[in-house]
Tab-separated table of C-alpha atoms and ligand atoms in Angstrom:
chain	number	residue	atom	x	y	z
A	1384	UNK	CA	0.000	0.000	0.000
A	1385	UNK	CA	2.683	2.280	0.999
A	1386	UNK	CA	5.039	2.244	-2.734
A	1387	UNK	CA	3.741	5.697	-3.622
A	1388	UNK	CA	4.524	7.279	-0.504
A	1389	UNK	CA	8.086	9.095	0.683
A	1390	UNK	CA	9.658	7.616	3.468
A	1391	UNK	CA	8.423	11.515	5.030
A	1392	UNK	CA	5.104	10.155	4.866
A	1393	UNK	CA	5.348	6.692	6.142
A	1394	UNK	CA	7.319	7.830	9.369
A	1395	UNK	CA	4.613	10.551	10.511
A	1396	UNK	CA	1.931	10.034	13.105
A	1397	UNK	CA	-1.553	10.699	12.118
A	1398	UNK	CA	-4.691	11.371	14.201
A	1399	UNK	CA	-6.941	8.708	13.080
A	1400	UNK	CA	-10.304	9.191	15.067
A	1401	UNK	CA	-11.474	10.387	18.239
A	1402	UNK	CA	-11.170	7.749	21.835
A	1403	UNK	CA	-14.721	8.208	22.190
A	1404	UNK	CA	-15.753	7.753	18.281
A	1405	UNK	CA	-14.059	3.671	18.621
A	1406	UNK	CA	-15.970	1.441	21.598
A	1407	UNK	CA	-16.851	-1.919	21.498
A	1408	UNK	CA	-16.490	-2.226	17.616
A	1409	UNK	CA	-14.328	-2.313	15.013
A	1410	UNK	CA	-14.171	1.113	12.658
A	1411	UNK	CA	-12.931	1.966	9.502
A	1412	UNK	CA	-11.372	4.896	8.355
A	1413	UNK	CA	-8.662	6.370	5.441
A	1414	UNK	CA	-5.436	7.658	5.488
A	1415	UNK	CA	-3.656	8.083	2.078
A	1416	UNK	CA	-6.658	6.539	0.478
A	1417	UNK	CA	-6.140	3.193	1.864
A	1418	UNK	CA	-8.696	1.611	4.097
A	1419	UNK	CA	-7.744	1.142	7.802
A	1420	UNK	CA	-9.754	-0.830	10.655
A	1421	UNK	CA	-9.278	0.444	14.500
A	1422	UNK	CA	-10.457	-1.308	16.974
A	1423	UNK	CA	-10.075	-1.739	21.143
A	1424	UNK	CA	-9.476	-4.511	23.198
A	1425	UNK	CA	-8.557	-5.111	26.728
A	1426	UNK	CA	-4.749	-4.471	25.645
A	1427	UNK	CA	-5.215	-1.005	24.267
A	1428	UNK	CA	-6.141	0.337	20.479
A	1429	UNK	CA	-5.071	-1.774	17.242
A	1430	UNK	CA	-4.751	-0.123	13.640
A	1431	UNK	CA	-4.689	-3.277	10.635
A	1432	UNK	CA	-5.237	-2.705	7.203
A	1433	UNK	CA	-8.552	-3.465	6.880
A	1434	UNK	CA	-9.105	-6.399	4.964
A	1435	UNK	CA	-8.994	-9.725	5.494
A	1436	UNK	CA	-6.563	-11.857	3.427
A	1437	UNK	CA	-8.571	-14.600	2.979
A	1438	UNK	CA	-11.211	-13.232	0.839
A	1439	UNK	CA	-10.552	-9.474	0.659
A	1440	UNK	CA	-12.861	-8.513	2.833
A	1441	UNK	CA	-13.211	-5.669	5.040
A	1442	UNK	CA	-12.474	-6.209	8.776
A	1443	UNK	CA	-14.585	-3.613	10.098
A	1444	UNK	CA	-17.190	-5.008	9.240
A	1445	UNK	CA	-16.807	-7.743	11.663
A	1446	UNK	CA	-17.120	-8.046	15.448
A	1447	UNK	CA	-14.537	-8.098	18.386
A	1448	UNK	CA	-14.597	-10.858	20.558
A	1449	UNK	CA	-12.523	-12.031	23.513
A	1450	UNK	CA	-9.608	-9.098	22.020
A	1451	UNK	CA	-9.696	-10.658	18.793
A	1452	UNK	CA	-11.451	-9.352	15.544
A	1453	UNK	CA	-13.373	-11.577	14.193
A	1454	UNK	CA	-14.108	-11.501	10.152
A	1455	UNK	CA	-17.660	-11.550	9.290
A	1456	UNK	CA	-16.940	-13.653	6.215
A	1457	UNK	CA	-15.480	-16.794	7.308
A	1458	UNK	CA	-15.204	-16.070	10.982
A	1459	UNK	CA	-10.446	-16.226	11.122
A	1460	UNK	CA	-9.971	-14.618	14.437
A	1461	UNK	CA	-7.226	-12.017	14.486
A	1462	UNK	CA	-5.442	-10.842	17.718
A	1463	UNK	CA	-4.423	-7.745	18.617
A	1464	UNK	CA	-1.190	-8.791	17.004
A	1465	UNK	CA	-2.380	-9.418	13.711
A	1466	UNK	CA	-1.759	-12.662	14.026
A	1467	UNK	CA	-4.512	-15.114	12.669
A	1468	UNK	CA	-5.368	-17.446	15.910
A	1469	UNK	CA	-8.407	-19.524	14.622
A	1470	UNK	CA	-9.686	-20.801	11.221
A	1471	UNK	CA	-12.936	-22.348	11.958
A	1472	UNK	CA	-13.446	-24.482	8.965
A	1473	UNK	CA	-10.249	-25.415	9.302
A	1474	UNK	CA	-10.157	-29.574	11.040
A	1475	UNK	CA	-8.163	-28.898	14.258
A	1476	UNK	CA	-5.409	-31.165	13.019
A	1477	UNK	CA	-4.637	-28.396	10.601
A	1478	UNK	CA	-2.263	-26.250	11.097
A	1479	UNK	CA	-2.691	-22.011	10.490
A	1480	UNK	CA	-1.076	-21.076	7.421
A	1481	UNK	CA	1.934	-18.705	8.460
A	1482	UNK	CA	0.328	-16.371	5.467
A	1483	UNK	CA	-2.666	-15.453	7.661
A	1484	UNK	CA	-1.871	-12.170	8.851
A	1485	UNK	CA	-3.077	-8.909	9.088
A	1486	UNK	CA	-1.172	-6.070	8.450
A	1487	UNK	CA	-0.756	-3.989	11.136
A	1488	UNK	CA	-0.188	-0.506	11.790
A	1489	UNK	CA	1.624	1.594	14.875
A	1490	UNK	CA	-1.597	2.910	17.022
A	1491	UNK	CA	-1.571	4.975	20.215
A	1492	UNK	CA	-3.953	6.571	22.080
A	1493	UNK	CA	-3.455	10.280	23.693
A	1494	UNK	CA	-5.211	13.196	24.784
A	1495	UNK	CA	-8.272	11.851	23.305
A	1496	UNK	CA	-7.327	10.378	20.214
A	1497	UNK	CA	-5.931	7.440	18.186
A	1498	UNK	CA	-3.078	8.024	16.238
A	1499	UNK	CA	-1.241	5.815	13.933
A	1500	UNK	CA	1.607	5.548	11.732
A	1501	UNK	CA	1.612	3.321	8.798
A	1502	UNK	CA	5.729	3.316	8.708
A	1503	UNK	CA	8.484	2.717	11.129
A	1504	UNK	CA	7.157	6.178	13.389
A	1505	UNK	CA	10.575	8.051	13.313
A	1506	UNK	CA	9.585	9.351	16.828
A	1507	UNK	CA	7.691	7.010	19.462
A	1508	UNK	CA	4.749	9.741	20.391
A	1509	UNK	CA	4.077	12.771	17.387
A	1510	UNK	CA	7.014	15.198	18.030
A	1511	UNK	CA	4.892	18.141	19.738
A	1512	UNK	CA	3.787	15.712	22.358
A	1513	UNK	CA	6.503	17.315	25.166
A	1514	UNK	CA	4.641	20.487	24.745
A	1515	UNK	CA	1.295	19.375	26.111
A	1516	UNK	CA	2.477	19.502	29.766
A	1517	UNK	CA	0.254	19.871	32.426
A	1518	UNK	CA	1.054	23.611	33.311
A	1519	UNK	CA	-0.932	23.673	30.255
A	1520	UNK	CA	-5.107	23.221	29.558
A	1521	UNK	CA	-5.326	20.929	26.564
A	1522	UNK	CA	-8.291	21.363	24.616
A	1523	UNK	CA	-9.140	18.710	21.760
A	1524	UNK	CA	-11.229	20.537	18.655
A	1525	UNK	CA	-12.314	18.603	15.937
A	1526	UNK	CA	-12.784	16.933	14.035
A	1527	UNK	CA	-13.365	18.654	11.167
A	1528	UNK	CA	-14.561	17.143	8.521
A	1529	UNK	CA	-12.978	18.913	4.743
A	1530	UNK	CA	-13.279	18.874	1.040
A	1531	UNK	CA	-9.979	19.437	0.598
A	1532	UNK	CA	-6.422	18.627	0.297
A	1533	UNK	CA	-4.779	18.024	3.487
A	1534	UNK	CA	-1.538	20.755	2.057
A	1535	UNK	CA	-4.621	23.106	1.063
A	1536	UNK	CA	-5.608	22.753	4.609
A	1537	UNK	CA	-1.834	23.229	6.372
A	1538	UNK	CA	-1.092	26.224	4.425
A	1539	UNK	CA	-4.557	27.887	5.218
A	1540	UNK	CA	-3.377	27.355	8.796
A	1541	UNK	CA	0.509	28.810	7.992
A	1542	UNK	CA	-1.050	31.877	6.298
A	1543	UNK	CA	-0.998	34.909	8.501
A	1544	UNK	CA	-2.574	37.564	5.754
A	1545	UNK	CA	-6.063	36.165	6.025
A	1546	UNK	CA	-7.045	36.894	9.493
A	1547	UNK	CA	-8.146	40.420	8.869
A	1548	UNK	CA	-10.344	39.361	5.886
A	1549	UNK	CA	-11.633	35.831	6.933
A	1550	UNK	CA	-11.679	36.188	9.967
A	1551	UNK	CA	-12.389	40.174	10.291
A	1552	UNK	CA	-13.521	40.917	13.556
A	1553	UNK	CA	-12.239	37.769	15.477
A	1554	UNK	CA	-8.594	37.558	14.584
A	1555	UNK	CA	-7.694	40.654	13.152
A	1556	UNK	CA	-9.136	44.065	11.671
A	1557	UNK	CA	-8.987	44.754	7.939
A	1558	UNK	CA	-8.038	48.275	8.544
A	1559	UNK	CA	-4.631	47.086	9.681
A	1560	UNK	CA	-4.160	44.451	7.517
A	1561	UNK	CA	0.180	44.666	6.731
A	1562	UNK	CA	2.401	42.361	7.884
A	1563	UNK	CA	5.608	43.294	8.742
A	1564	UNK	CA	8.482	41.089	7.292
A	1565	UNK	CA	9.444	37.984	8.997
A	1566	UNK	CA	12.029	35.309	8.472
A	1567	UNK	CA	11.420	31.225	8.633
A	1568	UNK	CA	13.961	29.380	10.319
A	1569	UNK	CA	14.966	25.990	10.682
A	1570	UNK	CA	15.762	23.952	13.567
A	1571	UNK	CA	16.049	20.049	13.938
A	1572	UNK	CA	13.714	19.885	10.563
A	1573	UNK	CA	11.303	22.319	12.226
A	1574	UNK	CA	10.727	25.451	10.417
A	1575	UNK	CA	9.363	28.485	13.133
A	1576	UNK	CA	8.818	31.639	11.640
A	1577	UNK	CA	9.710	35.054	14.014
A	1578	UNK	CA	7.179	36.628	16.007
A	1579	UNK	CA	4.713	38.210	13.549
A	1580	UNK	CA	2.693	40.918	15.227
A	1581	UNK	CA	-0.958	40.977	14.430
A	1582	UNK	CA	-4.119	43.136	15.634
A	1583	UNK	CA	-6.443	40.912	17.286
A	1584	UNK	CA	-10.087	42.082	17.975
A	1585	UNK	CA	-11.162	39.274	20.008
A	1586	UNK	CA	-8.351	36.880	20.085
A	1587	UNK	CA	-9.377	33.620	21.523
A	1588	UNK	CA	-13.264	34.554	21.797
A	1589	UNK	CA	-13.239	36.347	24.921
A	1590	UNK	CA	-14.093	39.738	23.504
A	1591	UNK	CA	-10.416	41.008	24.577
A	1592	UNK	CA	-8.211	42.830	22.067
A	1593	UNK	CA	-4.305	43.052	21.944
A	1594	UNK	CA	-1.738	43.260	20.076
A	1595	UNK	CA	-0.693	39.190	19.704
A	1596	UNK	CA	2.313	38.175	18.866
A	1597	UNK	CA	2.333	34.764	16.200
A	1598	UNK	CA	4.659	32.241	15.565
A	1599	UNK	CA	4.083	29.103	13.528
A	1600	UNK	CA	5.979	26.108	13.360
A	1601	UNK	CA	5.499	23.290	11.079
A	1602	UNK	CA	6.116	19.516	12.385
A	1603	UNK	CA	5.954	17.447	9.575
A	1604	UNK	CA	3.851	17.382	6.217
A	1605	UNK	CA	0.305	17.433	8.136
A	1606	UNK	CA	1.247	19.021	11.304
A	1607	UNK	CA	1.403	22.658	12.166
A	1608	UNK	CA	1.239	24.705	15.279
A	1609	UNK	CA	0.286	28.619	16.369
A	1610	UNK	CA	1.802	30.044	19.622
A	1611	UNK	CA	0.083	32.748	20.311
A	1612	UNK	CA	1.235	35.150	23.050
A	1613	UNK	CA	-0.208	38.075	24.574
A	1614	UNK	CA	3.232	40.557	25.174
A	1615	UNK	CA	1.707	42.638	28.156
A	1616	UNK	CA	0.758	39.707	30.215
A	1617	UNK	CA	2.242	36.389	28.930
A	1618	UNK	CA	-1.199	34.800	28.249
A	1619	UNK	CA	-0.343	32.228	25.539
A	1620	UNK	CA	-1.452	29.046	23.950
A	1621	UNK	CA	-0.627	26.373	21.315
A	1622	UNK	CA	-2.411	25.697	18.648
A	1623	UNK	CA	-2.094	22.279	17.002
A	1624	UNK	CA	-3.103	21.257	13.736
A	1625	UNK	CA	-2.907	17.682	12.802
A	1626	UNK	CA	-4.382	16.884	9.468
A	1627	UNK	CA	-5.396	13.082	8.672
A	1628	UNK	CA	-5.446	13.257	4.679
A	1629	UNK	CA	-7.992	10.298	3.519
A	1630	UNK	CA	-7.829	10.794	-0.007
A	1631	UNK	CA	-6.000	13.637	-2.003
A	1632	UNK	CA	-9.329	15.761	-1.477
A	1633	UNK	CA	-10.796	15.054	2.008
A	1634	UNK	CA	-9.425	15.520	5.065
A	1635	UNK	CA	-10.085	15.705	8.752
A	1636	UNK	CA	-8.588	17.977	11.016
A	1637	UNK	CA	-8.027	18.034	14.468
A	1638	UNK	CA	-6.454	20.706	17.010
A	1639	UNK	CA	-5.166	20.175	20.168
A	1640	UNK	CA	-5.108	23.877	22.076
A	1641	UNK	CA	-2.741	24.020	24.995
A	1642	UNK	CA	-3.617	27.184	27.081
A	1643	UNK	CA	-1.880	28.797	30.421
A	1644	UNK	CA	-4.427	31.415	31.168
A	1645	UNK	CA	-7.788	30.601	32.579
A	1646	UNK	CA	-7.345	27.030	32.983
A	1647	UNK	CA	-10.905	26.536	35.117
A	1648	UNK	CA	-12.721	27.771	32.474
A	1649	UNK	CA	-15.120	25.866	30.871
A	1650	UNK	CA	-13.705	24.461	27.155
A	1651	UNK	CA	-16.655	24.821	25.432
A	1652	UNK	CA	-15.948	28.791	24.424
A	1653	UNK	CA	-12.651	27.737	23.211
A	1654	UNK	CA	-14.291	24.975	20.782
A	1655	UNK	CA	-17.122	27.168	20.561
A	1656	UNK	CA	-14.457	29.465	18.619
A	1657	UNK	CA	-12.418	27.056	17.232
A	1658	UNK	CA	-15.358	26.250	15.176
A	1659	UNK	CA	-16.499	29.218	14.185
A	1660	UNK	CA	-13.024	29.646	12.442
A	1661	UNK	CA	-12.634	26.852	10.488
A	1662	UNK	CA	-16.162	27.386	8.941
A	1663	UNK	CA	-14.679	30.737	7.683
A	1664	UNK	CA	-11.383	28.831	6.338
A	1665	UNK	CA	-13.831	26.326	5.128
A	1666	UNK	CA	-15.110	28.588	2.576
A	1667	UNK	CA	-11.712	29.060	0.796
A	1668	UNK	CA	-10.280	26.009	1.255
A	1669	UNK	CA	-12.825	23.799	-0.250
A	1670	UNK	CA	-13.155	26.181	-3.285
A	1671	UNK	CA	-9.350	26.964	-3.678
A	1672	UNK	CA	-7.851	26.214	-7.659
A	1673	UNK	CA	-6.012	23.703	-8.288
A	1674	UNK	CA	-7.775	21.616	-5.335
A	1675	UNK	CA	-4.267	19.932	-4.984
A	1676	UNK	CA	-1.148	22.785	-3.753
A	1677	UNK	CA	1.169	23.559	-6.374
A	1678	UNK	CA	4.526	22.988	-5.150
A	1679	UNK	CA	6.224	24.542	-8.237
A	1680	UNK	CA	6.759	27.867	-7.073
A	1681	UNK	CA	6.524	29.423	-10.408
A	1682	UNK	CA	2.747	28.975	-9.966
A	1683	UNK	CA	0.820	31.614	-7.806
A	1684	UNK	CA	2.120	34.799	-6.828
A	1685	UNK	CA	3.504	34.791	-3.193
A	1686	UNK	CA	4.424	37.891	-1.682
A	1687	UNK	CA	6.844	38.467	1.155
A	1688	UNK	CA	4.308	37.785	4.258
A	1689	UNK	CA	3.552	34.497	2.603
A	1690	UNK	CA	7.173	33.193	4.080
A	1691	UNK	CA	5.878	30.062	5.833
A	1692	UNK	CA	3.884	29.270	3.035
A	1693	UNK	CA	6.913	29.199	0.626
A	1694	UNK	CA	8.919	27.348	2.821
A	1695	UNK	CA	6.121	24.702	3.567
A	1696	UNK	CA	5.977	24.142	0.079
A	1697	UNK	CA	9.801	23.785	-0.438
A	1698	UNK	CA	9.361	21.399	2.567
A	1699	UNK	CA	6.764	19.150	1.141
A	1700	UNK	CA	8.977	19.029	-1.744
A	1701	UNK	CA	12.289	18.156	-0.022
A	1702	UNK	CA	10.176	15.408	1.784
A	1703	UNK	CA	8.772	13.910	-1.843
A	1704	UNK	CA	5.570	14.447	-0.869
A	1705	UNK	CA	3.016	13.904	-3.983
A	1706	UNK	CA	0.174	13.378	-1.994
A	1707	UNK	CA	-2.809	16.335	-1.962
A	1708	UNK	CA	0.103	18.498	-4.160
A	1709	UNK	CA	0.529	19.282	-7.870
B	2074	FES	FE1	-12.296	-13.045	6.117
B	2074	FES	FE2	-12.928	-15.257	4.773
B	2074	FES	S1	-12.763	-13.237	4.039
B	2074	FES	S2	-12.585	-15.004	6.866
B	2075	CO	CO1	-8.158	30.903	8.931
């Protein structure tokens, strides 16, 4: 499944689905436009390539039973190991054929979600894990469900000239709309871009205005973050963006928000406003031409203050990636 993806790709963790969207049964979802079956047993969460190989048909569409998933075709039990453990029609004489396997996939669960990584993970959590630390609120948004390509979607995030137009009156004011110049830098294959200042009427949906500073940082091909600080008082948060690209034009998005300011308050403002956001981006994502992002930079115009963007783009090519570009 994996011959037409870089090694960039392969290595990455990917938010699959939500804790409480997988219970007592198996579910299927896509990453890369490959189908993949979760499912929970007593052990923890299990990611397989979802089909059986006897017949080619789907696991999730079977059962789990005593930790094992159980194909609804022929009835092979499969444990959490992949490992094919019973072939019922098979005389108990028989031996298993060492063939029947599933393929299986890397799967964790954190912070309310199920992440897996279809290669050899080149780190053993998603890299911007260590920032989630409890002096911080984390906040899971999402998911969000979009038409689009997952690059689309990570550059819409990177792209700091927007907020006074798409987002006028929430994260910035079209009257002050420049953007002074900033540089990208790169550290340990993270590019962070300088602080960017930016007007913001209302910030985080609290109704407060400042002056907030911005700096984004990009992880890996789907993975993107916002620190946004508040110079006069040190209010600041982390905003993570963690794409899960099904096919080359659908994706679902998650954020993780990591806050250090009123950390009784209730989440649901913070989702409330999350939300609220990304049906604004919505808008010009899903409607954006070409659908996939053109990673020869000859096409488009980019201007100064779109920085991140270019470097993103030089990114996903460095990496190889084809999927969800042009
Ligand atoms: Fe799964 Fe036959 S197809 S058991
Ligand atoms: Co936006």
């Amino acid at each position: 499944m994996t011959a037409d993806l870089s090694p960039a790709l392969l290595e990455q963790w990917y938010p699959a689905l939500l804790s409480s969207e997988l219970h007592d049964k198996p579910v299927s979802t896509m990453l890369f436009g490959k189908q993949i079956v979760l499912f929970r047993t007593s052990k923890g969460v299990h990611a397989f390539k979802d089909l059986c190989i006897h017949r080619g048909v789907p696991l999730s569409l079977g059962r789990v039973e005593n930790d094992e998933l159980v194909c609804a075709y022929h009835g092979w039990r499969y444990n959490g190991c992949g490992d094919c453990v019973k072939i019922p029609s098979l005389p108990v004489e028989r031996a298993i054929p060492d063939k029947a396997k599933a393929s299986t996939y890397s799967c964790i669960e954190r912070f309310g979600l199920i992440w897996i990584c279809i290669g050899s993970p080149k780190d053993s959590v998603p890299a911007f894990f260590p920032y989630l630390n409890e002096e911080l609120k984390v906040v899971l948004m999402g998911p969000y469900e979009l038409a689009a390509a997952g690059p689309r979607i990570v550059e819409n995030f990177l792209d700091v000239s927007h907020l006074m137009f798409v987002h006028e009156g929430l994260l910035g004011d079209s009257r002050f709309p420049e953007i002074r110049d900033y540089r990208v830098n790169e550290e340990v294959g993270l590019l962070r871009t300088d602080e960017i200042v930016v007007f913001q009427p209302d910030a985080d949906g609290r109704g407060t205005s400042m002056n907030s500073h911005y700096v984004y940082e990009v992880y890996g091909p789907f993975t993107a973050a916002l620190i946004k600080r508040n110079p006069d008082n040190d209010e600041m948060f982390h905003l993570f963006l963690m794409v899960l690209p099904m096919t080359e034009q659908k994706s679902r998005a998650f954020m993780l928000k990591a806050r250090n300011y009123d950390k009784e308050a209730p989440d649901d403002a913070f989702i409330a406003f999350q939300d609220t956001l990304i049906e604004q981006d919505r808008v010009m994502v899903e409607n954006q031409k070409p659908e996939l992002l053109p990673l020869d930079l000859q096409m488009e115009l980019h201007l100064k203050c779109d920085r991140m963007s270019i470097a993103y783009r030089q990114s996903l090519k460095d990496w190889g990636v084809t999927f969800g570009t042009a």
